[in-house]
Amino acid sequence: MNSSEIPRYPLVINGETCEPSSGVYTDVVNPATGLVVGLAASGNEADVDQAVAAAKTAFSDPQWRRMKPKQRSKILLDCANAILTHAEELAGLEITSSGATINRVSNMDIPFIADVFMTLAEEVKEYPFVTSLPVRPLPEMGHSQVWKEGVGVCGLITAWNFPLLLLTMKVAPALAAGNTVVVKPAEITPTATMRYVEILQSVLPKGVINLVLGKGSVVGEALTLHPDVDKISFTGSTAMGKHVQHNCTETLKRCTLELGGKGPAIVLLDANLDIVASGALWGVFMNAGQACESGTRLLVHEDIYEETLSVLKQKTSRLVVGNPVEPATGIGPMSTETHFHKVMSYIESAREQGARIVCGGNAASVEGCEGGFFVEPTIIADVTNDMKVACEEIFGPVLSVIKYSRLEEAITIANDTHYGLSAGIWTRDQVLAQELARELRAGSVWINDWHMMRADAPFGGYKQSGYGREFGRYSLEAYLETKAVCASFETQSDQKAMHRIVHTQ
Ligand code: NDP
């Protein structure tokens, strides 16, 4: 592709695509090849001001804000259908900017995205946007209702690992609640998001969805500090989440944070090791380990430790690291060259700290993708929970296997992390699994599998994995304000008992 053929991805503000006020575009690099696949607008504070103003105007329109649930449900279905109609194009862009495999995007992300919209399309028809409280006759007749209303202008900031899915987890409930939004995707993966916003705005009123591409330190910062933004929903690192929350306190914005994780899975003595190994590898190697709720720490009983490692190694040897556009590829590249080096340095730290590399541990070479950033799926044994690979989020295809001897010890190790997004249990004993689930301090506990996310089940973190919940009814509530509307039926002023607090004569 010569430079004049490289597609450009501008901003979307108030129903129009527009140039960034800086006039600057930056390269979007395919992490599987190292080649430039797009030029993305580099927005700034002035663009954020315009996008927020458009969203504010759109929110002030009662036709959008006060739309009947049935009509809103229809709009959410239109969004799902619009995405499905453009599935192939969106999948292509997701693959070439984020390194997602075609297998994953086609069979997981796109159907899941449609499901998120469709689930909320049903939810809004049932959700109690208006409820009546029971009448209380004293001190006088009156009636109180509780209304649920959109928060207002929402800034949606997403990460690079699942650009469209993470965005849908925010856009769908924000729209379902009657809000308007300004979207800011990760700078390195803007292409599919730009087209997604363009596609959705074709079924939404003008200004309801806006997009400002650009650097987090400029665009994200401006959104989180903007006085006319009422809510921020953020997915990214815990460190940045803390910064975002701090910015939100300036104007007391509502804030939902979906942050990092260090998911522990406890393998009990009675577990079926074949299913443990295949599930644990699905849990850690999906998206080449670049998922916040990955199962990155496998806690295995000492009596089955070596046997588990051997099954894990054998199954790992059959995994296909490859070009993401090939349907047979199970594991794609790291998102950037910098991230590749970060992952490799974690593996090195494990070697230095005395852990054993059971398999992998090196850069992977992929034919036809010589410029790409691939890492071999890596299993590390003899890890202790104080090692760097067990404490920090690696965000790569690296599984740390930790030995335990007593169940209480396993629970302590599992919870000995400042994260709390996902946790798991592998056992044939469902009753014991339920008991253990009570002890694990995580927002999702998965028994005998991993990534068991549903469009209607809450997803979010305990501890420093963030707060607020995404998906279904739980996400809708995160985008609603609560208003108490109280009406008095008493017409005689002398019958108004409470007035006598002031009118004492
Ligand atoms: P960040 O947390 O830095 O980025 C997440 C989002 O925040 C991006 O859109 C980013 O924009 C934006 N951002 C950056 N600076 C600001 C700011 N000042 N105000 C508001 N928003 C801002 O994650 P990284 O991409 O740097 O990844 C680092 C590590 O974080 C990963 O290696 C992984 O461990 C973890 N991570 C966790 C994720 C999760 O799903 N929980 C997702 C991604 C990463 P921009 O891209 O332009 O900088």
Short mmCIF file of N, CA and C and ligand atoms in Angstrom, two decimals, residues 156-162 166 184-189 214-224 232 234-241 243-244 247 258-261 290-293 335 339 342-343 346 392-396 419 421 465, ligand 1:
data_model
loop_
_atom_site.label_atom_id
_atom_site.label_comp_id
_atom_site.label_asym_id
_atom_site.label_seq_id
_atom_site.Cartn_x
_atom_site.Cartn_y
_atom_site.Cartn_z
N LEU A 156 -16.71 7.59 27.36
CA LEU A 156 -16.42 6.15 27.36
C LEU A 156 -14.99 5.94 26.87
N ILE A 157 -14.13 5.50 27.77
CA ILE A 157 -12.70 5.35 27.44
C ILE A 157 -12.36 3.86 27.47
N THR A 158 -11.84 3.36 26.36
CA THR A 158 -11.62 1.91 26.26
C THR A 158 -10.16 1.56 25.97
N ALA A 159 -9.85 0.29 26.18
CA ALA A 159 -8.49 -0.21 25.99
C ALA A 159 -8.36 -0.92 24.64
N TRP A 160 -7.15 -1.37 24.35
CA TRP A 160 -6.84 -1.88 23.03
C TRP A 160 -7.06 -3.38 22.87
N ASN A 161 -7.34 -4.10 23.96
CA ASN A 161 -7.32 -5.57 23.86
C ASN A 161 -8.55 -6.16 23.18
N PHE A 162 -9.74 -5.57 23.44
CA PHE A 162 -10.96 -6.00 22.73
C PHE A 162 -11.71 -4.72 22.35
N LEU A 166 -15.26 -4.17 24.35
CA LEU A 166 -15.19 -3.31 25.54
C LEU A 166 -16.06 -2.07 25.35
N LYS A 184 -13.77 7.45 23.38
CA LYS A 184 -12.32 7.64 23.19
C LYS A 184 -11.66 6.25 23.26
N PRO A 185 -11.37 5.67 22.09
CA PRO A 185 -10.72 4.35 22.10
C PRO A 185 -9.22 4.49 22.34
N ALA A 186 -8.55 3.36 22.60
CA ALA A 186 -7.09 3.39 22.75
C ALA A 186 -6.48 3.92 21.45
N GLU A 187 -5.41 4.66 21.60
CA GLU A 187 -4.81 5.32 20.43
C GLU A 187 -4.34 4.30 19.39
N ILE A 188 -3.90 3.11 19.86
CA ILE A 188 -3.31 2.17 18.90
C ILE A 188 -4.35 1.34 18.14
N THR A 189 -5.60 1.33 18.60
CA THR A 189 -6.62 0.48 17.95
C THR A 189 -7.89 1.26 17.62
N GLY A 214 -7.40 9.89 19.54
CA GLY A 214 -6.21 10.64 19.95
C GLY A 214 -5.60 10.05 21.21
N LYS A 215 -4.62 10.76 21.71
CA LYS A 215 -3.86 10.26 22.87
C LYS A 215 -4.67 10.33 24.16
N GLY A 216 -4.47 9.33 25.00
CA GLY A 216 -5.15 9.33 26.29
C GLY A 216 -4.77 10.54 27.12
N SER A 217 -3.49 10.90 27.07
CA SER A 217 -3.02 12.01 27.91
C SER A 217 -3.63 13.35 27.47
N VAL A 218 -4.18 13.40 26.26
CA VAL A 218 -4.81 14.65 25.78
C VAL A 218 -6.33 14.49 25.78
N VAL A 219 -6.83 13.54 24.99
CA VAL A 219 -8.28 13.40 24.82
C VAL A 219 -8.92 12.80 26.08
N GLY A 220 -8.30 11.74 26.60
CA GLY A 220 -8.85 11.10 27.81
C GLY A 220 -8.83 12.07 28.97
N GLU A 221 -7.72 12.77 29.09
CA GLU A 221 -7.56 13.74 30.18
C GLU A 221 -8.65 14.82 30.09
N ALA A 222 -8.85 15.35 28.86
CA ALA A 222 -9.85 16.42 28.69
C ALA A 222 -11.25 15.92 29.02
N LEU A 223 -11.54 14.67 28.63
CA LEU A 223 -12.89 14.13 28.90
C LEU A 223 -13.12 13.96 30.40
N THR A 224 -12.11 13.43 31.08
CA THR A 224 -12.31 13.13 32.50
C THR A 224 -12.37 14.41 33.34
N ILE A 232 -17.98 8.99 33.60
CA ILE A 232 -16.90 8.34 32.85
C ILE A 232 -17.00 6.83 33.09
N PHE A 234 -14.56 3.63 32.24
CA PHE A 234 -13.17 3.44 31.80
C PHE A 234 -12.79 1.97 31.89
N THR A 235 -12.13 1.46 30.86
CA THR A 235 -11.48 0.14 30.93
C THR A 235 -10.00 0.33 30.61
N GLY A 236 -9.15 -0.17 31.48
CA GLY A 236 -7.72 -0.05 31.25
C GLY A 236 -6.96 -0.50 32.48
N SER A 237 -5.76 0.02 32.62
CA SER A 237 -4.90 -0.43 33.71
C SER A 237 -5.36 0.16 35.05
N THR A 238 -5.00 -0.51 36.12
CA THR A 238 -5.36 -0.03 37.45
C THR A 238 -4.70 1.32 37.73
N ALA A 239 -3.45 1.48 37.28
CA ALA A 239 -2.76 2.75 37.53
C ALA A 239 -3.52 3.90 36.86
N MET A 240 -3.94 3.69 35.61
CA MET A 240 -4.66 4.77 34.91
C MET A 240 -6.06 4.94 35.50
N GLY A 241 -6.65 3.85 35.95
CA GLY A 241 -7.98 3.93 36.58
C GLY A 241 -7.95 4.85 37.80
N HIS A 243 -5.93 7.32 38.26
CA HIS A 243 -5.79 8.69 37.76
C HIS A 243 -7.14 9.22 37.26
N VAL A 244 -7.86 8.36 36.55
CA VAL A 244 -9.18 8.76 36.02
C VAL A 244 -10.13 9.08 37.18
N ASN A 247 -9.30 12.42 38.54
CA ASN A 247 -9.82 13.51 37.70
C ASN A 247 -11.32 13.69 37.87
N GLU A 258 -13.23 -0.51 35.08
CA GLU A 258 -12.99 -1.94 34.86
C GLU A 258 -11.50 -2.06 34.60
N LEU A 259 -10.78 -2.62 35.60
CA LEU A 259 -9.31 -2.50 35.56
C LEU A 259 -8.63 -3.86 35.46
N GLY A 260 -7.45 -3.96 35.97
CA GLY A 260 -6.65 -5.16 35.75
C GLY A 260 -7.08 -6.36 36.58
N GLY A 261 -6.41 -7.48 36.36
CA GLY A 261 -6.71 -8.70 37.12
C GLY A 261 -5.49 -9.62 37.18
N GLN A 290 -3.99 -11.29 26.49
CA GLN A 290 -4.24 -9.85 26.66
C GLN A 290 -5.70 -9.63 27.06
N ALA A 291 -6.06 -10.16 28.21
CA ALA A 291 -7.42 -9.98 28.73
C ALA A 291 -7.33 -9.79 30.23
N CYS A 292 -8.12 -8.83 30.73
CA CYS A 292 -8.01 -8.49 32.15
C CYS A 292 -8.47 -9.63 33.05
N GLU A 293 -9.43 -10.44 32.58
CA GLU A 293 -9.97 -11.49 33.44
C GLU A 293 -9.39 -12.86 33.13
N SER A 335 0.13 -6.59 21.28
CA SER A 335 -0.49 -5.42 20.64
C SER A 335 0.52 -4.46 20.01
N HIS A 339 4.92 -3.56 23.96
CA HIS A 339 4.25 -4.52 24.84
C HIS A 339 4.93 -5.89 24.74
N LYS A 342 7.78 -5.90 26.96
CA LYS A 342 7.35 -5.93 28.37
C LYS A 342 7.04 -7.38 28.78
N VAL A 343 6.33 -8.09 27.91
CA VAL A 343 5.98 -9.48 28.21
C VAL A 343 7.25 -10.33 28.32
N TYR A 346 8.97 -9.91 31.57
CA TYR A 346 8.35 -10.65 32.69
C TYR A 346 8.85 -12.10 32.69
N GLU A 392 2.10 -9.24 39.20
CA GLU A 392 1.77 -8.16 38.26
C GLU A 392 1.04 -8.68 37.04
N GLU A 393 0.26 -7.78 36.43
CA GLU A 393 -0.49 -8.16 35.24
C GLU A 393 0.47 -8.17 34.05
N ILE A 394 0.70 -9.36 33.47
CA ILE A 394 1.66 -9.46 32.36
C ILE A 394 0.99 -9.08 31.05
N PHE A 395 -0.25 -9.51 30.89
CA PHE A 395 -1.01 -9.25 29.67
C PHE A 395 -0.35 -9.87 28.45
N GLY A 396 0.08 -11.12 28.64
CA GLY A 396 0.69 -11.88 27.55
C GLY A 396 0.38 -13.36 27.76
N TYR A 419 -5.71 -7.38 43.11
CA TYR A 419 -6.78 -7.47 42.10
C TYR A 419 -7.91 -8.36 42.60
N LEU A 421 -10.76 -9.53 39.97
CA LEU A 421 -11.71 -9.52 38.84
C LEU A 421 -12.32 -10.89 38.61
N SER A 465 -9.44 -4.06 41.13
CA SER A 465 -9.87 -4.35 39.76
C SER A 465 -11.01 -3.42 39.36
P1 NDP B 1 -4.03 2.40 29.89
O1 NDP B 1 -4.75 2.19 31.15
O2 NDP B 1 -2.95 3.39 29.84
O3 NDP B 1 -5.06 2.80 28.70
C1 NDP B 1 -6.44 2.56 28.72
C2 NDP B 1 -7.17 3.73 28.09
O4 NDP B 1 -6.95 4.91 28.86
C3 NDP B 1 -6.70 4.07 26.68
O5 NDP B 1 -7.78 4.50 25.90
C4 NDP B 1 -5.75 5.23 26.94
O6 NDP B 1 -5.53 6.03 25.81
C5 NDP B 1 -6.52 5.96 28.01
N1 NDP B 1 -5.74 6.96 28.73
C6 NDP B 1 -4.40 7.12 28.77
N2 NDP B 1 -4.08 8.23 29.51
C7 NDP B 1 -5.25 8.74 29.95
C8 NDP B 1 -5.59 9.87 30.77
N3 NDP B 1 -4.67 10.68 31.27
N4 NDP B 1 -6.88 10.10 31.02
C9 NDP B 1 -7.84 9.28 30.55
N5 NDP B 1 -7.59 8.23 29.76
C10 NDP B 1 -6.31 7.94 29.47
O7 NDP B 1 -3.52 0.98 29.43
P2 NDP B 1 -2.31 0.66 28.46
O8 NDP B 1 -2.87 0.62 27.11
O9 NDP B 1 -1.13 1.54 28.67
O10 NDP B 1 -1.92 -0.79 28.97
C11 NDP B 1 -1.02 -0.94 30.07
C12 NDP B 1 -1.35 -2.16 30.87
O11 NDP B 1 -2.65 -2.02 31.42
C13 NDP B 1 -1.43 -3.43 30.06
O12 NDP B 1 -0.19 -3.99 29.84
C14 NDP B 1 -2.30 -4.26 30.95
O13 NDP B 1 -1.54 -4.80 31.98
C15 NDP B 1 -3.29 -3.25 31.51
N6 NDP B 1 -4.55 -3.19 30.74
C16 NDP B 1 -5.68 -3.67 31.28
C17 NDP B 1 -6.84 -3.69 30.54
C18 NDP B 1 -8.10 -4.25 31.06
O14 NDP B 1 -8.87 -4.79 30.29
N7 NDP B 1 -8.40 -4.11 32.32
C19 NDP B 1 -6.89 -3.22 29.19
C20 NDP B 1 -5.66 -2.67 28.72
C21 NDP B 1 -4.56 -2.67 29.48
P3 NDP B 1 -4.21 5.81 24.90
O15 NDP B 1 -4.28 4.44 24.38
O16 NDP B 1 -4.36 6.80 23.84
O17 NDP B 1 -3.05 6.04 25.80
#
